[in-house]
Tab-separated table of C-alpha atoms in Angstrom:
chain	number	residue	atom	x	y	z
A	1	MET	CA	-11.790	-22.345	-24.212
A	2	THR	CA	-8.335	-20.220	-24.603
A	3	ASP	CA	-5.842	-19.609	-21.979
A	4	LYS	CA	-6.848	-16.100	-21.909
A	5	GLU	CA	-10.636	-17.170	-21.473
A	6	SER	CA	-9.601	-19.602	-18.779
A	7	ILE	CA	-7.544	-17.049	-16.732
A	8	ILE	CA	-10.404	-14.439	-17.074
A	9	GLN	CA	-12.928	-17.057	-15.773
A	10	LYS	CA	-10.360	-17.504	-12.569
A	11	ILE	CA	-10.144	-14.069	-11.922
A	12	GLN	CA	-13.995	-13.531	-12.218
A	13	LYS	CA	-14.419	-16.193	-9.671
A	14	LEU	CA	-11.690	-14.720	-7.465
A	15	LEU	CA	-13.304	-11.253	-7.762
A	16	ALA	CA	-16.895	-12.913	-6.651
A	17	MET	CA	-15.217	-14.424	-3.823
A	18	SER	CA	-13.724	-11.209	-2.624
A	19	LYS	CA	-17.334	-9.878	-2.591
A	20	ALA	CA	-19.166	-12.645	-1.341
A	21	ASN	CA	-21.427	-12.292	1.626
A	22	GLY	CA	-19.809	-13.880	4.607
A	23	ALA	CA	-16.060	-13.704	3.672
A	24	SER	CA	-13.923	-12.807	6.295
A	25	GLU	CA	-11.573	-9.768	5.858
A	26	ASN	CA	-8.502	-11.952	5.366
A	27	GLU	CA	-10.382	-14.215	2.717
A	28	ALA	CA	-11.124	-11.289	0.924
A	29	MET	CA	-7.766	-9.894	0.770
A	30	THR	CA	-6.170	-12.985	-0.001
A	31	ALA	CA	-8.607	-13.209	-3.082
A	32	ALA	CA	-8.089	-9.726	-3.903
A	33	ASN	CA	-4.246	-10.118	-3.768
A	34	ARG	CA	-4.486	-13.387	-6.284
A	35	VAL	CA	-6.424	-11.303	-8.519
A	36	GLN	CA	-3.735	-8.685	-8.688
A	37	LYS	CA	-0.950	-11.086	-9.378
A	38	LEU	CA	-2.842	-12.765	-12.041
A	39	LEU	CA	-3.545	-9.383	-13.803
A	40	GLN	CA	0.144	-8.487	-13.550
A	41	GLU	CA	1.234	-12.116	-15.108
A	42	HIS	CA	-1.084	-11.934	-17.943
A	43	ASN	CA	-0.981	-8.180	-18.756
A	44	LEU	CA	-4.548	-7.757	-18.217
A	45	SER	CA	-6.619	-5.123	-16.546
A	46	LEU	CA	-9.962	-5.371	-14.783
A	47	GLY	CA	-11.378	-3.777	-18.027
A	48	ASP	CA	-10.605	-6.931	-19.611
A	49	ILE	CA	-13.046	-8.979	-17.388
A	50	LYS	CA	-16.164	-9.000	-19.132
A	51	ASP	CA	-18.635	-9.551	-16.103
A	52	ASN	CA	-19.712	-5.965	-15.464
A	53	GLU	CA	-21.641	-7.227	-12.185
A	54	ILE	CA	-18.075	-8.419	-10.684
A	55	VAL	CA	-15.767	-5.381	-11.845
A	56	GLU	CA	-15.651	-3.099	-8.896
A	57	PRO	CA	-16.211	0.661	-9.507
A	58	ILE	CA	-13.608	3.417	-8.510
A	59	ASP	CA	-14.471	4.980	-5.287
A	60	SER	CA	-12.754	6.438	-2.045
A	61	GLU	CA	-12.467	5.351	1.760
A	62	SER	CA	-10.977	7.904	4.460
A	63	PHE	CA	-9.149	6.909	7.414
A	64	GLU	CA	-7.630	8.804	10.361
A	65	ALA	CA	-4.264	10.206	9.125
A	66	GLU	CA	-1.270	9.050	10.538
A	67	LYS	CA	0.625	11.648	13.189
A	68	ASP	CA	4.124	10.278	12.317
A	69	LYS	CA	5.552	11.118	8.785
A	70	TRP	CA	7.354	8.023	8.596
A	71	LYS	CA	3.908	6.080	8.604
A	72	SER	CA	2.513	8.441	5.819
A	73	TRP	CA	5.592	7.399	3.735
A	74	ILE	CA	4.636	3.752	4.014
A	75	VAL	CA	1.316	4.446	3.172
A	76	SER	CA	1.935	6.352	-0.073
A	77	ALA	CA	4.292	3.762	-1.375
A	78	THR	CA	2.172	0.809	-0.433
A	79	ALA	CA	-1.067	2.570	-1.730
A	80	LYS	CA	0.907	3.098	-5.211
A	81	LEU	CA	2.231	-0.476	-5.408
A	82	TYR	CA	-1.289	-1.723	-4.810
A	83	PHE	CA	-3.166	0.428	-7.531
A	84	CYS	CA	-4.506	3.183	-5.287
A	85	THR	CA	-3.903	6.575	-5.138
A	86	VAL	CA	-3.711	8.494	-1.811
A	87	TYR	CA	-4.220	12.082	-0.728
A	88	SER	CA	-4.349	14.064	2.589
A	89	SER	CA	-7.774	15.929	3.332
A	90	SER	CA	-9.287	17.334	6.571
A	91	LYS	CA	-12.905	17.672	7.966
A	92	LEU	CA	-14.746	18.854	11.004
A	93	ASP	CA	-15.354	16.396	13.727
A	94	GLU	CA	-18.480	16.414	15.707
A	95	ARG	CA	-16.883	19.142	18.013
A	96	TYR	CA	-15.908	21.318	15.003
A	97	ARG	CA	-12.383	20.589	15.331
A	98	LYS	CA	-10.292	20.228	12.023
A	99	VAL	CA	-9.418	16.358	11.714
A	100	LYS	CA	-6.612	15.278	9.281
A	101	GLN	CA	-7.526	12.233	7.070
A	102	THR	CA	-5.749	9.965	4.726
A	103	VAL	CA	-8.119	9.301	1.625
A	104	PHE	CA	-7.471	5.895	-0.462
A	105	VAL	CA	-8.770	6.193	-4.084
A	106	GLY	CA	-9.253	2.913	-6.061
A	107	ARG	CA	-11.433	-0.067	-6.459
A	108	LYS	CA	-12.606	-1.837	-3.123
A	109	SER	CA	-10.525	-4.879	-3.119
A	110	ASN	CA	-7.403	-2.693	-4.094
A	111	ARG	CA	-8.148	-0.388	-1.238
A	112	LEU	CA	-8.538	-3.431	1.037
A	113	VAL	CA	-4.996	-4.841	0.219
A	114	ALA	CA	-3.233	-1.730	0.135
A	115	LYS	CA	-4.654	-0.539	3.707
A	116	SER	CA	-3.930	-3.954	5.126
A	117	MET	CA	-0.682	-4.298	3.492
A	118	ALA	CA	0.340	-0.722	4.986
A	119	ASP	CA	-1.012	-1.365	8.509
A	120	TYR	CA	1.141	-4.685	8.647
A	121	PHE	CA	4.366	-2.714	7.668
A	122	ILE	CA	3.577	0.034	10.193
A	123	ASP	CA	2.869	-2.703	12.721
A	124	THR	CA	6.026	-4.485	11.848
A	125	ILE	CA	8.235	-1.597	12.205
A	126	GLU	CA	6.449	-0.720	15.780
A	127	GLN	CA	7.331	-4.344	16.967
A	128	MET	CA	10.929	-4.257	15.453
A	129	ALA	CA	11.581	-1.142	17.536
A	130	ILE	CA	10.197	-2.578	20.600
A	131	ASP	CA	12.505	-5.645	20.073
A	132	GLU	CA	15.517	-3.508	19.309
A	133	PHE	CA	15.266	-1.525	22.477
A	134	LYS	CA	13.599	-3.642	25.121
A	135	SER	CA	17.056	-4.270	26.956
A	136	VAL	CA	18.861	-0.945	26.158
A	137	PRO	CA	19.588	1.274	29.193
A	138	GLY	CA	18.478	4.596	29.192
A	139	SER	CA	16.051	7.201	30.425
A	140	ARG	CA	12.401	7.051	28.770
A	141	SER	CA	13.091	10.082	26.763
A	142	GLU	CA	16.451	8.626	25.390
A	143	ILE	CA	14.957	5.322	24.474
A	144	ASN	CA	11.805	7.233	22.818
A	145	ARG	CA	14.295	9.469	20.783
A	146	MET	CA	16.625	6.354	19.601
A	147	SER	CA	13.138	4.388	19.007
A	148	PHE	CA	11.590	6.954	16.588
A	149	ASN	CA	14.969	7.607	14.885
A	150	PHE	CA	15.047	3.784	14.248
A	151	LYS	CA	11.667	3.595	13.134
A	152	GLN	CA	12.521	6.711	10.616
A	153	GLY	CA	15.338	4.573	9.407
A	154	CYS	CA	13.187	1.384	8.916
A	155	ALA	CA	10.548	3.100	7.067
A	156	HIS	CA	12.827	5.230	4.753
A	157	LYS	CA	14.529	1.889	3.599
A	158	LEU	CA	11.134	0.180	3.219
A	159	THR	CA	9.676	2.782	1.406
A	160	ASP	CA	12.610	2.818	-1.100
A	161	ARG	CA	12.082	-0.784	-1.523
A	162	LEU	CA	8.612	-0.440	-2.233
A	163	ARG	CA	9.209	2.172	-4.793
A	164	GLU	CA	11.714	0.177	-6.566
A	165	ARG	CA	9.520	-2.690	-6.496
A	166	TYR	CA	7.183	-0.471	-8.386
A	167	LYS	CA	9.732	0.774	-11.004
A	168	GLU	CA	10.793	-2.978	-11.395
A	169	ILE	CA	7.032	-3.971	-12.376
A	170	ASN	CA	6.695	-0.740	-14.649
A	171	GLY	CA	9.911	-1.348	-16.301
A	172	PRO	CA	10.492	-2.138	-19.898
A	173	ASP	CA	8.897	-5.407	-20.780
A	174	ILE	CA	7.712	-7.706	-23.700
A	175	TYR	CA	4.471	-5.874	-24.114
A	176	ASN	CA	5.873	-2.877	-25.979
A	177	GLY	CA	3.775	-1.806	-28.961
A	178	ILE	CA	0.819	-0.157	-30.300
A	179	ASP	CA	-1.528	-1.189	-27.439
A	180	ASN	CA	1.163	-0.276	-24.777
A	181	PRO	CA	3.568	2.285	-26.563
A	182	ASP	CA	5.114	3.595	-23.461
A	183	GLY	CA	6.131	0.179	-21.853
A	184	LEU	CA	3.841	0.932	-18.778
A	185	PRO	CA	2.077	-2.469	-17.790
A	186	LYS	CA	-1.407	-2.323	-18.872
A	187	LEU	CA	-2.582	-3.004	-15.512
A	188	TYR	CA	-0.951	0.027	-13.670
A	189	LYS	CA	-1.506	2.234	-16.602
A	190	ASN	CA	-5.500	1.470	-16.728
A	191	GLU	CA	-5.761	1.484	-12.878
A	192	ASN	CA	-3.801	4.976	-12.607
A	193	GLU	CA	-5.971	6.330	-15.249
A	194	ALA	CA	-9.189	5.049	-13.669
A	195	ASN	CA	-8.131	6.626	-10.515
A	196	THR	CA	-7.238	10.129	-12.048
A	197	ASN	CA	-10.414	10.178	-13.962
A	198	TRP	CA	-12.568	9.559	-10.936
A	199	LEU	CA	-10.732	12.005	-9.051
A	200	ALA	CA	-11.292	14.555	-11.754
A	201	LYS	CA	-15.056	13.853	-11.729
A	202	GLN	CA	-14.877	14.521	-8.238
A	203	GLY	CA	-13.200	18.096	-8.810
A	204	ILE	CA	-10.146	16.961	-6.954
A	205	ASN	CA	-6.675	18.226	-8.240
A	206	LEU	CA	-3.661	16.636	-6.353
A	207	ARG	CA	-0.511	18.429	-5.886
A	208	SER	CA	2.632	16.504	-4.839
A	209	LYS	CA	4.846	17.724	-1.980
A	210	THR	CA	8.162	16.783	-0.373
A	211	SER	CA	8.619	15.570	3.071
A	212	SER	CA	11.981	16.016	5.000
A	213	ILE	CA	13.676	13.794	7.666
A	214	SER	CA	14.945	15.120	10.722
A	215	VAL	CA	17.372	12.695	11.977
A	216	LYS	CA	18.309	13.185	15.856
A	217	ASP	CA	20.281	9.933	16.404
A	218	ARG	CA	22.369	8.760	13.236
A	219	VAL	CA	23.318	5.554	14.846
A	220	ALA	CA	19.671	4.308	15.659
A	221	PHE	CA	18.575	5.559	12.143
A	222	ASN	CA	21.174	3.687	10.423
A	223	ARG	CA	20.417	0.340	12.273
A	224	GLY	CA	16.747	1.012	11.415
A	225	THR	CA	17.863	1.102	7.777
A	226	THR	CA	19.578	-2.121	8.085
A	227	LYS	CA	16.619	-3.773	9.595
A	228	GLY	CA	14.251	-2.182	7.085
A	229	ALA	CA	16.027	-3.969	4.342
A	230	ASN	CA	14.826	-7.518	5.861
A	231	ILE	CA	11.244	-6.708	6.215
A	232	GLY	CA	9.126	-8.832	3.651
A	233	ILE	CA	7.446	-7.243	0.943
A	234	ASP	CA	6.096	-10.135	-0.891
A	235	THR	CA	4.523	-11.845	2.115
A	236	GLN	CA	0.561	-11.949	2.585
A	237	VAL	CA	-0.817	-10.354	5.737
A	238	ASN	CA	-2.168	-12.639	8.401
A	239	ALA	CA	-4.944	-10.662	10.491
A	240	ASN	CA	-4.117	-12.828	13.340
A	241	SER	CA	-0.468	-12.483	13.198
A	242	ARG	CA	2.068	-9.662	14.239
A	243	ARG	CA	5.197	-11.391	13.372
A	244	TYR	CA	7.674	-9.632	10.545
A	245	LEU	CA	9.031	-12.062	7.872
A	246	SER	CA	12.381	-11.458	6.444
A	247	ALA	CA	12.651	-11.084	2.486
């Protein structure tokens, strides 16, 4: 058995584990995260894994949209890093009210990891803000204002770091050549194309838009930016833990 065949076999086993009946969400996510790392390390895509019964199809999953813009920044950057595409949509609820949704597009294991990591980052920033202002004097409105700006600063820095990590992974590498002429790692290229093709088949044409930042407390924002640089972005989520880890 060649090294490549051995790696593919290992990935197949991990994929099977991530889909196994009875696997906990944390176990499934751990397996899926390991799959992604192996694919990156060996410049493979899920299309190289021959077991068609294991390879997951592209699909979508909707969640209630985050109300704060800073949370949507994190969701977008995290989804991209974990091979998913996200977009905003809306639907009518049972009372015919328009409800905003965030839609994740990608393979099931990727959607699971991306959503879990985004939730982890958001919960981490919320907890950091609580810790930051638990002993700070002031009225409730003053604390809320400072806390919100602190969280914006954290999210802004974290989002920049997640985007930089994506760029690092997609930078020039040793696989430049006929099979990968633009230097984009094979895994991201194939998964991005798969997501785009799925969206096209659904008749969905995404448009990018910019999001502005309104900073009402520069000191709190800057302190949040400093703290955001220390949030670990390589750690695996522990479903039973709300602690944040330093990079």
